[in-house]
Each structure stands twice: as structure tokens, then as C-alpha cells.
Amino acid sequence: MKMLNPQKPRLERRIVGSTNRWRFPRQPFSGDLLGLSQMCKAASIDFDEVLKNPDRLCISQIQKIFPENLKNKTIQSREADVILECLGFKWELHQPQLFQSETLAKLYLMGLARGNANPEKESVKILQAQRPGRSREQRPVKKMILSLKINDPLVTKEAFATALKNLYMREVKIGLDDVLGVLAAAHILQFSSLFQRCVTVMMSGLTPSTIKNFYLAGCKYNEEPLTTACEKWMEMNLVPLVGTQIHLRKIPKELLHKVLKSPRLFTFSEFHLLKTLLLWVYLQLNNKTQTFPMYETVLMFFSSFPKNCSFLDRDVGQNLISLFLCLRLHSITKGKDLEELRHINFFPESWLVRVTANHYHAEYTTHSKVITLYGFFFEIKGIKHDATSYSFHMQRIRHTDLEGASAVYENTPISLRAERLVTYEIRAQTLVDGKWQEFRTNHITQKFGLVKPSCKSHALKIQTVGIPIYASFSFVFSLS
């Protein structure tokens, strides 16, 4: 005969009370699922978590046995109930305090299980005996030795001692220098109230020197409120504060990328943000620098690379492109700033051409510039009439009409002649489908005065879809 393998116990459908509910036939759940759900709801415990980890229900019930202020009472007269071996030290602990930590509570229940058929019932019996008002003539409790291994380098013996101290005292001061270690210890001990206190301390103690470690801790322990607080703090302080200190080097690339993409990011101007990002890249590549570099030093560093390709096109710059794609380079409009970008050869030429082209779409429809030749002042103008229509002309102006530019031309000679004969030509060119398209007037000779119509030149009018458009003017002044 073949021996049949004994069947494993299965969940059975049984009658419970006046209802027909699912019921577990054995421990750890002796009641029906509906009753268990109601019990979890009353104890403010997640029902799904209890199904996965039955110890949580037992620990929660034991925690409710003791009043909240028990841990603040003096217990030096009592001997320790448990000796915890951890980090090379032996820590003496008492039963009521153990159950504030889920980790220590589980270790304690496992210790009871080694010698008792019903460890939960036994633990409740022992703990009830320790309640205030109970007779001191109780059976002696044998000290239990528990062992806990910790591999987290953040948890030092000082941080662990502070965490254990919080089992006994409600308001133990936690300094910024110690909070990371205490947070890590609270996480290992599953001491939720202490963990949240540490998070609160960290959120209120964000500085350029702490932002990196606090953010990484939030990521490590999946503490979203902490990581969100770090991101919001960086959005306000990246440019004006962090971007002026050596701590900028420590900012993780992931955090920097999130902040650069945020619509709430504060900056004085887009060029200030670009300078901050260039400083960050410089500090990543020069990790031995101990002092915050001058911006001119950064420009010299990037200018020192060979001119055959831009920095972002090199291998070292490829993994940084995602950061610089977050910048709104079209907001950099000053000619000096754009020329600086070309000089350091940091961006690909296609990026700079696109920025220049965007200016033609986003800037004013009229662009003008004042020039001076032989004491005569001319304003040259380019006007965009619609998407494909442009015109260019120049006109003579009085030196007294120069708004806000008197300081620029104060050492420039001024001609008092009312009229002057000038031969000029206006040219414009643009790139269309990779080919240069050119426009020009004939050579025109005209006597320029100071009043209309003699003060204004002929206009060059063009139709083109090309951008950008480069215009030039050439002059020949008559001696007469």
C-alpha cells in the first residue's frame, strides 16, 4: 500500500455566530475576518499589515496596557528585565519600554516563544503584573538576553543610546549633528514616534551644509515629506545661497535635476542660474578645490578645452546634458552674456543658433542700435512687420537725442554741420535650408540733414522665412 501524504491544513468556511463568515481554523487568528477587521479598526492598525505580520496586532494590544506617562516615571529601583546585546555593548532595558519599539517587541516575543506555548498570553500576563498599584510580591522574572545586529554605518553607539533613552523620556533633545544617526536608529528599532521627531528636526534644520545628507536620508527611508521639504528648500535657495558656497559641490545630481525642472525655482535671472550650474560642474570636475572659485576661474577652465568641439559634446559632458536642457537659454538676451557663452565653447553650436533664432521670435518687433562716424550720429533700425516681412533703414539723429547714452559718447567728437553727403549700402543675409540668402540695396548717395525727410535713409525691404537675419550698413562720407 502507498502511504498518502498528510494534507496541509486549509482555510475552512465555518459558521460564526448568526452569520456565515470566513474563519481561520488556527492561530495566530482565532476569530473571523470581519471580527479581526473590526478589532484592527478599533486599534487604528492597518488590516492588510496585520494579515502579513500578525505580531503587529499583539504588540499594539500590549502597548495599550500601559498609560502614556509610564515611560516618564522613575524606574531605577527596578532591575532590568532584558539585556540587549548590540554594537558591542550590553544595554539594560525594561519591559514597558520595550514595546514602544516594534523591533525590540518582536525580539522579546521570540524570546518568550522559546519557552512558552502561548508567548503573547504570557507577555500580557507579565506586563500586567508590572502595572502601578499591583502587589510587588510577584514571581521573579528571569532576565532575557536579546541580540540585535546593525549594519547601518549611520548608527553609532551614541545615536543608538539616544534612541534607547527616548524609550524612557518623552522629550530628549536631538541636535542637528546627531539627528541622522538617531533617525537611522529609530528606523531600525521601528520606533515611529522618535523617527517622526527626527524628521521634524531635519525639516526645520535645512542649511547648505545639511541639505545633501538630509535629502539622501529621506530617499533611503522613503520619507516623502522630508524629500519634498528638501526640494522646496532648494528651489528657493539654490541660486542665492547654495550657489555661493563650497557646499554646492555636494548637491546630488538627482536633486539638482528635480529643482531645475521645478516651475517654482527662484533665480534673479536665467544667466544667474546658468552661472550656478557652471560652478556646480566645475566643482564636480575639480573635487580637490577647498575654496569657492571665482566665476572668472570657471570661465578660464572651460575655455582651456580644445575648440574642436563643445564641452557638452565631449564624453565628460554627455551625462550633464539633461541638466542643461532644463535651462531656458532663450531668456539670456544680453549680447555680452551670449558672447561669453560662445567664448567658453560650452554649448553645441546648434544650441546657440537656436537661442539666437528664438530671440527673433520672442524679442521686440523693432531692434535698433546707435553708431557714430566722424561726429555724426545714426540710428540703424530693423523692423519685423510679420512672420516673413522685414525692413532695415537708418536715420541721422542729434547728439542731444541720445537717451541714457550721454555717458557712453561724452568723449566722442560732435560735428556741428547741418548736412553731410553720404554714400551708403544696406545688406542683409539669412540662412534658408542650409544656404545663405542675400539681400542688398544699390549704392545710394544722399545728403543727410537733421529734419525729415532728409534725416532718413531709403529702406531695404525683404521677404524671407530664414532666421536669424544679419544686417550690415556700409558708409562713404563725402569731403564736401
Tab-separated table of C-alpha atoms in Angstrom:
chain	number	residue	atom	x	y	z
A	1	MET	CA	0.000	0.000	0.000
A	2	LYS	CA	1.037	3.505	-0.715
A	3	MET	CA	1.197	5.890	2.159
A	4	LEU	CA	-0.781	9.021	1.423
A	5	ASN	CA	0.918	12.266	2.264
A	6	PRO	CA	-0.945	14.077	5.022
A	7	GLN	CA	-2.816	17.063	3.629
A	8	LYS	CA	-1.877	20.550	4.775
A	9	PRO	CA	-4.465	22.383	6.847
A	10	ARG	CA	-6.724	24.505	4.702
A	11	LEU	CA	-8.860	27.532	5.406
A	12	GLU	CA	-12.353	26.371	6.255
A	13	ARG	CA	-15.680	28.071	5.939
A	14	ARG	CA	-17.426	27.806	9.324
A	15	ILE	CA	-20.500	29.241	10.949
A	16	VAL	CA	-19.564	32.023	13.335
A	17	GLY	CA	-22.425	33.309	15.430
A	18	SER	CA	-25.515	34.045	13.370
A	19	THR	CA	-23.522	34.734	10.234
A	20	ASN	CA	-21.611	32.622	7.764
A	21	ARG	CA	-18.109	34.178	7.661
A	22	TRP	CA	-14.611	33.106	6.687
A	23	ARG	CA	-12.708	31.922	9.686
A	24	PHE	CA	-9.097	30.812	10.231
A	25	PRO	CA	-9.007	27.363	11.903
A	26	ARG	CA	-5.923	28.017	13.995
A	27	GLN	CA	-3.539	30.618	15.414
A	28	PRO	CA	-2.490	33.345	15.048
A	29	PHE	CA	-6.079	34.330	14.223
A	30	SER	CA	-8.726	32.618	16.312
A	31	GLY	CA	-11.658	34.748	15.168
A	32	ASP	CA	-13.356	35.511	11.880
A	33	LEU	CA	-12.038	38.037	9.347
A	34	LEU	CA	-14.823	40.535	9.946
A	35	GLY	CA	-14.192	40.492	13.661
A	36	LEU	CA	-10.436	40.834	13.049
A	37	SER	CA	-11.082	43.770	10.738
A	38	GLN	CA	-13.194	45.488	13.387
A	39	MET	CA	-10.529	44.868	16.007
A	40	CYS	CA	-7.850	46.438	13.774
A	41	LYS	CA	-10.074	49.428	13.101
A	42	ALA	CA	-10.601	49.988	16.832
A	43	ALA	CA	-6.859	49.717	17.452
A	44	SER	CA	-6.020	52.033	14.482
A	45	ILE	CA	-3.946	49.303	12.840
A	46	ASP	CA	-3.757	48.575	9.121
A	47	PHE	CA	-5.729	45.389	8.463
A	48	ASP	CA	-3.584	44.299	5.498
A	49	GLU	CA	-0.426	44.749	7.548
A	50	VAL	CA	-1.818	42.546	10.314
A	51	LEU	CA	-2.613	39.776	7.814
A	52	LYS	CA	1.002	39.925	6.610
A	53	ASN	CA	2.502	40.339	10.081
A	54	PRO	CA	0.301	39.026	12.946
A	55	ASP	CA	2.808	40.239	15.577
A	56	ARG	CA	1.739	43.836	14.927
A	57	LEU	CA	-1.681	43.184	16.468
A	58	CYS	CA	-0.176	41.559	19.534
A	59	ILE	CA	2.357	44.364	20.009
A	60	SER	CA	-0.341	47.009	19.628
A	61	GLN	CA	-2.510	45.325	22.256
A	62	ILE	CA	0.379	45.122	24.684
A	63	GLN	CA	1.257	48.814	24.125
A	64	LYS	CA	-2.277	49.788	25.173
A	65	ILE	CA	-1.868	48.098	28.554
A	66	PHE	CA	0.378	50.874	29.835
A	67	PRO	CA	-0.551	54.510	30.356
A	68	GLU	CA	1.303	57.027	28.147
A	69	ASN	CA	3.121	58.637	31.069
A	70	LEU	CA	4.613	55.365	32.309
A	71	LYS	CA	7.854	55.876	30.447
A	72	ASN	CA	8.454	59.160	32.253
A	73	LYS	CA	8.321	57.568	35.712
A	74	THR	CA	11.423	56.732	37.660
A	75	ILE	CA	12.282	53.051	37.379
A	76	GLN	CA	15.842	52.996	38.714
A	77	SER	CA	14.661	50.936	41.678
A	78	ARG	CA	13.679	48.075	39.416
A	79	GLU	CA	16.119	45.695	37.894
A	80	ALA	CA	16.273	45.400	34.133
A	81	ASP	CA	14.128	42.700	32.560
A	82	VAL	CA	16.069	42.443	29.316
A	83	ILE	CA	19.703	42.738	28.306
A	84	LEU	CA	20.129	43.836	24.701
A	85	GLU	CA	23.431	42.987	23.037
A	86	CYS	CA	24.090	45.431	20.227
A	87	LEU	CA	27.040	47.356	18.736
A	88	GLY	CA	29.425	45.604	21.108
A	89	PHE	CA	27.601	46.841	24.220
A	90	LYS	CA	25.040	45.417	26.637
A	91	TRP	CA	22.026	47.640	27.199
A	92	GLU	CA	19.704	47.016	30.158
A	93	LEU	CA	16.049	47.602	29.314
A	94	HIS	CA	12.658	47.238	30.997
A	95	GLN	CA	9.564	45.514	29.675
A	96	PRO	CA	7.153	48.501	29.482
A	97	GLN	CA	9.623	50.449	27.383
A	98	LEU	CA	10.411	47.572	25.025
A	99	PHE	CA	7.031	47.683	23.343
A	100	GLN	CA	7.447	51.200	22.014
A	101	SER	CA	9.865	49.634	19.539
A	102	GLU	CA	8.362	47.059	17.185
A	103	THR	CA	11.792	45.548	16.569
A	104	LEU	CA	12.532	45.032	20.272
A	105	ALA	CA	8.987	43.805	20.870
A	106	LYS	CA	9.367	41.137	18.177
A	107	LEU	CA	12.710	40.059	19.611
A	108	TYR	CA	11.127	39.833	23.059
A	109	LEU	CA	8.172	37.779	21.819
A	110	MET	CA	10.559	35.463	20.009
A	111	GLY	CA	12.456	35.049	23.265
A	112	LEU	CA	9.269	34.167	25.112
A	113	ALA	CA	8.291	31.740	22.373
A	114	ARG	CA	11.364	29.661	23.048
A	115	GLY	CA	9.938	28.520	26.378
A	116	ASN	CA	6.176	29.063	26.180
A	117	ALA	CA	3.376	27.603	24.100
A	118	ASN	CA	1.490	30.942	24.050
A	119	PRO	CA	4.058	33.763	24.136
A	120	GLU	CA	1.524	36.543	23.557
A	121	LYS	CA	-0.605	35.490	26.522
A	122	GLU	CA	2.488	35.065	28.660
A	123	SER	CA	3.804	38.529	27.759
A	124	VAL	CA	0.482	40.176	28.592
A	125	LYS	CA	0.402	38.360	31.947
A	126	ILE	CA	3.926	39.524	32.817
A	127	LEU	CA	3.335	43.080	31.709
A	128	GLN	CA	0.038	43.385	33.610
A	129	ALA	CA	1.920	42.391	36.700
A	130	GLN	CA	4.100	45.483	36.276
A	131	ARG	CA	1.160	47.928	36.297
A	132	PRO	CA	1.111	50.619	39.008
A	133	GLY	CA	-0.929	49.518	42.006
A	134	ARG	CA	-0.176	45.838	41.615
A	135	SER	CA	1.329	43.941	44.504
A	136	ARG	CA	5.119	43.799	44.486
A	137	GLU	CA	5.013	40.151	45.571
A	138	GLN	CA	5.136	38.692	42.124
A	139	ARG	CA	7.084	35.775	40.850
A	140	PRO	CA	10.635	36.817	39.843
A	141	VAL	CA	11.180	37.438	36.161
A	142	LYS	CA	14.284	35.942	34.630
A	143	LYS	CA	16.366	38.383	32.628
A	144	MET	CA	16.159	37.730	28.940
A	145	ILE	CA	19.153	38.285	26.663
A	146	LEU	CA	18.346	39.639	23.200
A	147	SER	CA	20.757	40.215	20.322
A	148	LEU	CA	20.376	42.818	17.561
A	149	LYS	CA	22.787	43.224	14.643
A	150	ILE	CA	23.026	46.644	12.976
A	151	ASN	CA	24.884	47.145	9.694
A	152	ASP	CA	23.899	50.762	9.019
A	153	PRO	CA	27.078	52.921	9.313
A	154	LEU	CA	24.954	55.898	10.365
A	155	VAL	CA	24.039	54.195	13.639
A	156	THR	CA	26.780	54.938	16.167
A	157	LYS	CA	26.676	53.845	19.784
A	158	GLU	CA	25.902	57.459	20.787
A	159	ALA	CA	22.972	57.652	18.358
A	160	PHE	CA	21.681	54.249	19.499
A	161	ALA	CA	21.946	55.309	23.150
A	162	THR	CA	19.929	58.440	22.369
A	163	ALA	CA	17.269	56.335	20.679
A	164	LEU	CA	17.032	53.982	23.683
A	165	LYS	CA	16.900	56.967	26.022
A	166	ASN	CA	13.795	58.116	24.154
A	167	LEU	CA	12.101	54.886	25.248
A	168	TYR	CA	12.196	56.253	28.790
A	169	MET	CA	11.914	60.015	28.314
A	170	ARG	CA	9.465	61.909	26.157
A	171	GLU	CA	11.483	64.988	25.194
A	172	VAL	CA	15.144	64.139	24.713
A	173	LYS	CA	16.890	66.960	22.832
A	174	ILE	CA	18.222	65.906	19.424
A	175	GLY	CA	20.895	68.120	17.841
A	176	LEU	CA	21.443	68.593	14.120
A	177	ASP	CA	24.829	66.878	14.377
A	178	ASP	CA	23.241	63.728	15.846
A	179	VAL	CA	19.860	63.607	14.140
A	180	LEU	CA	20.952	61.460	11.173
A	181	GLY	CA	22.240	58.697	13.438
A	182	VAL	CA	19.199	58.856	15.702
A	183	LEU	CA	16.897	58.715	12.648
A	184	ALA	CA	18.719	55.602	11.417
A	185	ALA	CA	18.497	54.008	14.858
A	186	ALA	CA	14.774	54.821	15.098
A	187	HIS	CA	14.244	53.223	11.690
A	188	ILE	CA	15.986	50.005	12.724
A	189	LEU	CA	14.120	49.911	16.043
A	190	GLN	CA	10.854	50.729	14.242
A	191	PHE	CA	10.328	53.450	16.828
A	192	SER	CA	7.840	55.542	14.840
A	193	SER	CA	7.320	58.471	17.220
A	194	LEU	CA	11.075	59.068	17.502
A	195	PHE	CA	11.502	58.692	13.743
A	196	GLN	CA	8.924	61.423	13.105
A	197	ARG	CA	10.553	63.691	15.683
A	198	CYS	CA	13.850	63.331	13.836
A	199	VAL	CA	12.156	64.140	10.529
A	200	THR	CA	10.689	67.305	12.080
A	201	VAL	CA	14.111	68.367	13.379
A	202	MET	CA	15.658	67.792	9.945
A	203	MET	CA	12.949	69.692	8.086
A	204	SER	CA	13.465	72.719	10.323
A	205	GLY	CA	17.274	72.490	10.145
A	206	LEU	CA	17.916	72.616	6.401
A	207	THR	CA	21.086	74.554	5.514
A	208	PRO	CA	23.647	74.395	2.675
A	209	SER	CA	25.750	72.047	4.824
A	210	THR	CA	22.909	69.658	5.775
A	211	ILE	CA	20.756	69.573	2.636
A	212	LYS	CA	22.642	66.718	0.952
A	213	ASN	CA	22.613	64.251	3.863
A	214	PHE	CA	19.041	65.060	4.868
A	215	TYR	CA	17.812	64.594	1.298
A	216	LEU	CA	19.640	61.275	0.899
A	217	ALA	CA	18.223	60.104	4.235
A	218	GLY	CA	14.713	60.943	3.034
A	219	CYS	CA	15.320	58.885	-0.115
A	220	LYS	CA	16.880	55.986	1.810
A	221	TYR	CA	13.982	55.640	4.242
A	222	ASN	CA	11.256	56.573	1.699
A	223	GLU	CA	10.221	59.550	3.827
A	224	GLU	CA	8.438	61.640	1.207
A	225	PRO	CA	7.677	64.691	3.433
A	226	LEU	CA	11.400	65.057	4.121
A	227	THR	CA	12.488	64.764	0.484
A	228	THR	CA	9.729	67.196	-0.549
A	229	ALA	CA	10.869	69.690	2.100
A	230	CYS	CA	14.446	69.405	0.808
A	231	GLU	CA	13.329	70.008	-2.778
A	232	LYS	CA	11.246	73.060	-1.827
A	233	TRP	CA	14.108	74.493	0.221
A	234	MET	CA	16.475	74.058	-2.714
A	235	GLU	CA	14.020	75.743	-5.079
A	236	MET	CA	14.293	78.922	-3.014
A	237	ASN	CA	17.962	78.757	-2.054
A	238	LEU	CA	19.901	77.143	-4.916
A	239	VAL	CA	20.900	80.405	-6.636
A	240	PRO	CA	21.015	82.994	-3.825
A	241	LEU	CA	22.518	80.820	-1.054
A	242	VAL	CA	23.833	77.368	-2.012
A	243	GLY	CA	25.222	78.701	-5.293
A	244	THR	CA	27.621	80.990	-3.391
A	245	GLN	CA	29.177	78.359	-1.101
A	246	ILE	CA	31.506	75.384	-1.442
A	247	HIS	CA	28.610	73.139	-0.283
A	248	LEU	CA	27.289	73.445	-3.847
A	249	ARG	CA	29.677	70.602	-4.733
A	250	LYS	CA	27.750	68.139	-2.515
A	251	ILE	CA	24.348	68.639	-4.144
A	252	PRO	CA	23.340	65.297	-5.741
A	253	LYS	CA	22.681	65.403	-9.466
A	254	GLU	CA	19.243	63.835	-8.977
A	255	LEU	CA	18.174	66.600	-6.585
A	256	LEU	CA	19.627	69.293	-8.834
A	257	HIS	CA	17.718	67.911	-11.818
A	258	LYS	CA	14.412	67.947	-9.915
A	259	VAL	CA	14.963	71.522	-8.776
A	260	LEU	CA	15.909	72.755	-12.260
A	261	LYS	CA	12.680	71.295	-13.673
A	262	SER	CA	10.525	72.904	-10.992
A	263	PRO	CA	8.368	75.885	-12.049
A	264	ARG	CA	8.853	77.277	-8.524
A	265	LEU	CA	12.642	77.634	-8.852
A	266	PHE	CA	13.789	81.111	-7.800
A	267	THR	CA	16.566	82.924	-9.666
A	268	PHE	CA	17.491	86.549	-10.219
A	269	SER	CA	17.817	85.833	-13.942
A	270	GLU	CA	18.377	82.844	-16.203
A	271	PHE	CA	22.028	83.855	-16.557
A	272	HIS	CA	22.458	83.673	-12.751
A	273	LEU	CA	21.060	80.138	-12.845
A	274	LEU	CA	23.428	79.223	-15.680
A	275	LYS	CA	26.407	80.545	-13.707
A	276	THR	CA	25.356	78.454	-10.693
A	277	LEU	CA	25.139	75.330	-12.835
A	278	LEU	CA	28.545	76.015	-14.416
A	279	LEU	CA	30.012	76.397	-10.919
A	280	TRP	CA	28.482	73.052	-9.908
A	281	VAL	CA	30.042	71.312	-12.931
A	282	TYR	CA	33.413	72.921	-12.195
A	283	LEU	CA	33.310	71.679	-8.584
A	284	GLN	CA	32.434	68.136	-9.704
A	285	LEU	CA	35.470	68.068	-12.006
A	286	ASN	CA	37.815	69.754	-9.520
A	287	ASN	CA	36.990	67.864	-6.333
A	288	LYS	CA	40.210	68.868	-4.592
A	289	THR	CA	39.270	72.543	-4.602
A	290	GLN	CA	38.732	73.628	-0.990
A	291	THR	CA	37.574	77.210	-1.576
A	292	PHE	CA	34.683	78.549	-3.591
A	293	PRO	CA	36.027	79.536	-7.037
A	294	MET	CA	35.650	82.914	-8.709
A	295	TYR	CA	33.441	82.897	-11.789
A	296	GLU	CA	36.364	84.068	-13.945
A	297	THR	CA	38.285	80.939	-12.874
A	298	VAL	CA	35.378	78.787	-14.070
A	299	LEU	CA	35.323	80.554	-17.457
A	300	MET	CA	39.072	80.060	-17.887
A	301	PHE	CA	38.720	76.355	-17.041
A	302	PHE	CA	36.102	75.667	-19.715
A	303	SER	CA	37.876	77.892	-22.249
A	304	SER	CA	41.007	75.771	-21.855
A	305	PHE	CA	39.449	72.769	-23.617
A	306	PRO	CA	40.270	72.287	-27.324
A	307	LYS	CA	37.963	74.207	-29.651
A	308	ASN	CA	37.260	71.280	-31.972
A	309	CYS	CA	34.016	70.510	-30.105
A	310	SER	CA	31.948	71.946	-27.272
A	311	PHE	CA	32.214	70.725	-23.677
A	312	LEU	CA	28.761	69.086	-23.717
A	313	ASP	CA	29.719	67.152	-26.863
A	314	ARG	CA	32.670	65.557	-25.050
A	315	ASP	CA	32.407	62.295	-23.122
A	316	VAL	CA	32.704	64.124	-19.799
A	317	GLY	CA	29.781	66.364	-20.685
A	318	GLN	CA	27.373	63.813	-22.138
A	319	ASN	CA	25.826	62.829	-18.796
A	320	LEU	CA	25.269	66.506	-17.929
A	321	ILE	CA	23.137	67.378	-20.955
A	322	SER	CA	19.881	66.558	-19.119
A	323	LEU	CA	20.671	69.287	-16.568
A	324	PHE	CA	21.347	71.995	-19.148
A	325	LEU	CA	18.257	71.063	-21.151
A	326	CYS	CA	16.262	72.322	-18.152
A	327	LEU	CA	17.629	75.864	-18.635
A	328	ARG	CA	15.637	78.475	-20.516
A	329	LEU	CA	18.565	79.764	-22.519
A	330	HIS	CA	16.270	81.896	-24.668
A	331	SER	CA	15.845	84.118	-21.589
A	332	ILE	CA	19.513	85.136	-21.835
A	333	THR	CA	19.222	88.194	-24.089
A	334	LYS	CA	22.198	90.433	-23.333
A	335	GLY	CA	24.750	90.422	-26.114
A	336	LYS	CA	27.636	90.335	-23.619
A	337	ASP	CA	26.255	87.211	-21.943
A	338	LEU	CA	25.661	85.426	-25.249
A	339	GLU	CA	29.157	86.298	-26.425
A	340	GLU	CA	30.516	84.864	-23.175
A	341	LEU	CA	28.733	81.574	-23.867
A	342	ARG	CA	30.304	81.393	-27.315
A	343	HIS	CA	33.745	82.173	-25.919
A	344	ILE	CA	33.814	79.329	-23.352
A	345	ASN	CA	32.686	76.835	-26.031
A	346	PHE	CA	30.476	75.010	-23.529
A	347	PHE	CA	27.282	74.567	-25.584
A	348	PRO	CA	26.968	72.931	-29.018
A	349	GLU	CA	26.769	75.450	-31.848
A	350	SER	CA	23.261	74.220	-32.726
A	351	TRP	CA	22.062	75.254	-29.255
A	352	LEU	CA	23.418	78.783	-29.617
A	353	VAL	CA	21.970	79.196	-33.126
A	354	ARG	CA	18.590	78.071	-31.813
A	355	VAL	CA	18.798	80.565	-28.936
A	356	THR	CA	19.616	83.381	-31.334
A	357	ALA	CA	16.772	82.320	-33.610
A	358	ASN	CA	14.325	82.278	-30.716
A	359	HIS	CA	15.223	85.878	-29.977
A	360	TYR	CA	13.885	86.848	-33.361
A	361	HIS	CA	10.550	85.267	-32.469
A	362	ALA	CA	10.353	86.418	-28.869
A	363	GLU	CA	12.027	89.845	-28.828
A	364	TYR	CA	10.552	93.196	-29.775
A	365	THR	CA	9.470	93.675	-33.402
A	366	THR	CA	11.890	96.618	-33.670
A	367	HIS	CA	15.601	96.402	-32.971
A	368	SER	CA	17.840	99.468	-33.121
A	369	LYS	CA	21.399	100.490	-32.473
A	370	VAL	CA	23.176	103.870	-32.429
A	371	ILE	CA	26.515	104.346	-34.194
A	372	THR	CA	28.758	107.399	-34.569
A	373	LEU	CA	31.029	108.280	-37.520
A	374	TYR	CA	33.082	111.493	-37.834
A	375	GLY	CA	30.914	113.271	-35.289
A	376	PHE	CA	27.631	112.245	-36.911
A	377	PHE	CA	25.151	110.036	-35.077
A	378	PHE	CA	22.996	107.480	-36.870
A	379	GLU	CA	20.340	105.107	-35.554
A	380	ILE	CA	20.077	101.910	-37.583
A	381	LYS	CA	16.785	100.011	-37.294
A	382	GLY	CA	15.435	96.574	-38.155
A	383	ILE	CA	11.656	96.142	-38.113
A	384	LYS	CA	9.706	92.894	-38.231
A	385	HIS	CA	6.341	93.513	-39.876
A	386	ASP	CA	5.035	89.943	-39.840
A	387	ALA	CA	6.336	86.360	-39.836
A	388	THR	CA	8.256	86.755	-43.125
A	389	SER	CA	8.430	90.524	-43.778
A	390	TYR	CA	11.284	92.766	-42.572
A	391	SER	CA	12.726	96.196	-43.341
A	392	PHE	CA	16.001	97.946	-42.481
A	393	HIS	CA	16.898	101.640	-42.605
A	394	MET	CA	18.925	104.299	-40.811
A	395	GLN	CA	18.389	107.908	-39.858
A	396	ARG	CA	20.541	110.738	-38.580
A	397	ILE	CA	19.831	111.916	-35.020
A	398	ARG	CA	21.038	114.822	-32.881
A	399	HIS	CA	23.532	114.063	-30.153
A	400	THR	CA	21.098	115.644	-27.706
A	401	ASP	CA	18.523	112.967	-28.568
A	402	LEU	CA	20.609	110.107	-27.196
A	403	GLU	CA	18.518	108.706	-24.334
A	404	GLY	CA	20.638	107.367	-21.478
A	405	ALA	CA	23.753	107.185	-23.692
A	406	SER	CA	25.336	110.553	-22.976
A	407	ALA	CA	27.908	108.939	-20.695
A	408	VAL	CA	28.896	106.490	-23.436
A	409	TYR	CA	29.540	109.229	-26.027
A	410	GLU	CA	30.785	112.011	-23.735
A	411	ASN	CA	34.323	111.773	-25.178
A	412	THR	CA	33.135	111.384	-28.800
A	413	PRO	CA	33.667	114.373	-31.165
A	414	ILE	CA	30.443	116.043	-32.363
A	415	SER	CA	30.024	117.591	-35.809
A	416	LEU	CA	28.003	120.817	-35.934
A	417	ARG	CA	27.437	120.638	-39.695
A	418	ALA	CA	23.764	120.757	-40.626
A	419	GLU	CA	24.159	118.476	-43.645
A	420	ARG	CA	26.596	115.864	-44.910
A	421	LEU	CA	26.730	113.924	-48.193
A	422	VAL	CA	26.910	110.178	-47.572
A	423	THR	CA	27.108	107.189	-49.903
A	424	TYR	CA	25.744	104.039	-48.247
A	425	GLU	CA	24.599	100.492	-48.884
A	426	ILE	CA	22.314	98.278	-46.732
A	427	ARG	CA	22.783	94.491	-46.824
A	428	ALA	CA	21.021	91.577	-45.111
A	429	GLN	CA	21.557	87.834	-45.190
A	430	THR	CA	19.939	84.789	-43.629
A	431	LEU	CA	20.256	81.013	-43.744
A	432	VAL	CA	17.471	79.137	-45.568
A	433	ASP	CA	17.674	75.317	-45.869
A	434	GLY	CA	21.408	75.414	-45.263
A	435	LYS	CA	22.091	78.083	-47.944
A	436	TRP	CA	22.768	81.779	-47.437
A	437	GLN	CA	20.151	84.095	-48.899
A	438	GLU	CA	21.393	87.678	-49.504
A	439	PHE	CA	19.563	90.996	-49.960
A	440	ARG	CA	21.015	94.451	-50.638
A	441	THR	CA	20.277	97.950	-51.870
A	442	ASN	CA	22.287	99.687	-54.553
A	443	HIS	CA	24.910	102.241	-53.552
A	444	ILE	CA	22.851	105.293	-52.653
A	445	THR	CA	24.183	108.823	-52.313
A	446	GLN	CA	22.117	111.064	-50.065
A	447	LYS	CA	22.527	114.340	-48.225
A	448	PHE	CA	21.615	113.731	-44.574
A	449	GLY	CA	20.183	116.585	-42.548
A	450	LEU	CA	18.647	116.778	-39.094
A	451	VAL	CA	14.971	117.067	-40.035
A	452	LYS	CA	12.634	114.884	-42.049
A	453	PRO	CA	12.673	113.707	-44.750
A	454	SER	CA	16.410	114.282	-45.226
A	455	CYS	CA	17.367	112.627	-41.952
A	456	LYS	CA	16.039	109.187	-43.002
A	457	SER	CA	17.617	106.756	-45.494
A	458	HIS	CA	15.980	104.542	-48.065
A	459	ALA	CA	14.748	101.216	-46.672
A	460	LEU	CA	15.748	97.691	-47.579
A	461	LYS	CA	12.560	95.596	-47.608
A	462	ILE	CA	12.791	91.807	-47.724
A	463	GLN	CA	10.609	88.702	-47.622
A	464	THR	CA	12.171	85.555	-46.150
A	465	VAL	CA	11.439	82.570	-43.921
A	466	GLY	CA	15.047	82.368	-42.729
A	467	ILE	CA	16.157	83.139	-39.177
A	468	PRO	CA	18.206	84.752	-37.811
A	469	ILE	CA	18.754	87.722	-40.144
A	470	TYR	CA	22.074	89.578	-40.111
A	471	ALA	CA	22.016	93.169	-41.420
A	472	SER	CA	25.007	95.410	-42.209
A	473	PHE	CA	25.452	99.013	-43.316
A	474	SER	CA	28.412	100.481	-45.224
A	475	PHE	CA	29.141	104.225	-45.472
A	476	VAL	CA	31.315	106.535	-47.535
A	477	PHE	CA	31.378	110.162	-46.377
A	478	SER	CA	31.920	112.918	-48.930
A	479	LEU	CA	34.545	115.583	-48.155
A	480	SER	CA	32.241	118.332	-49.364
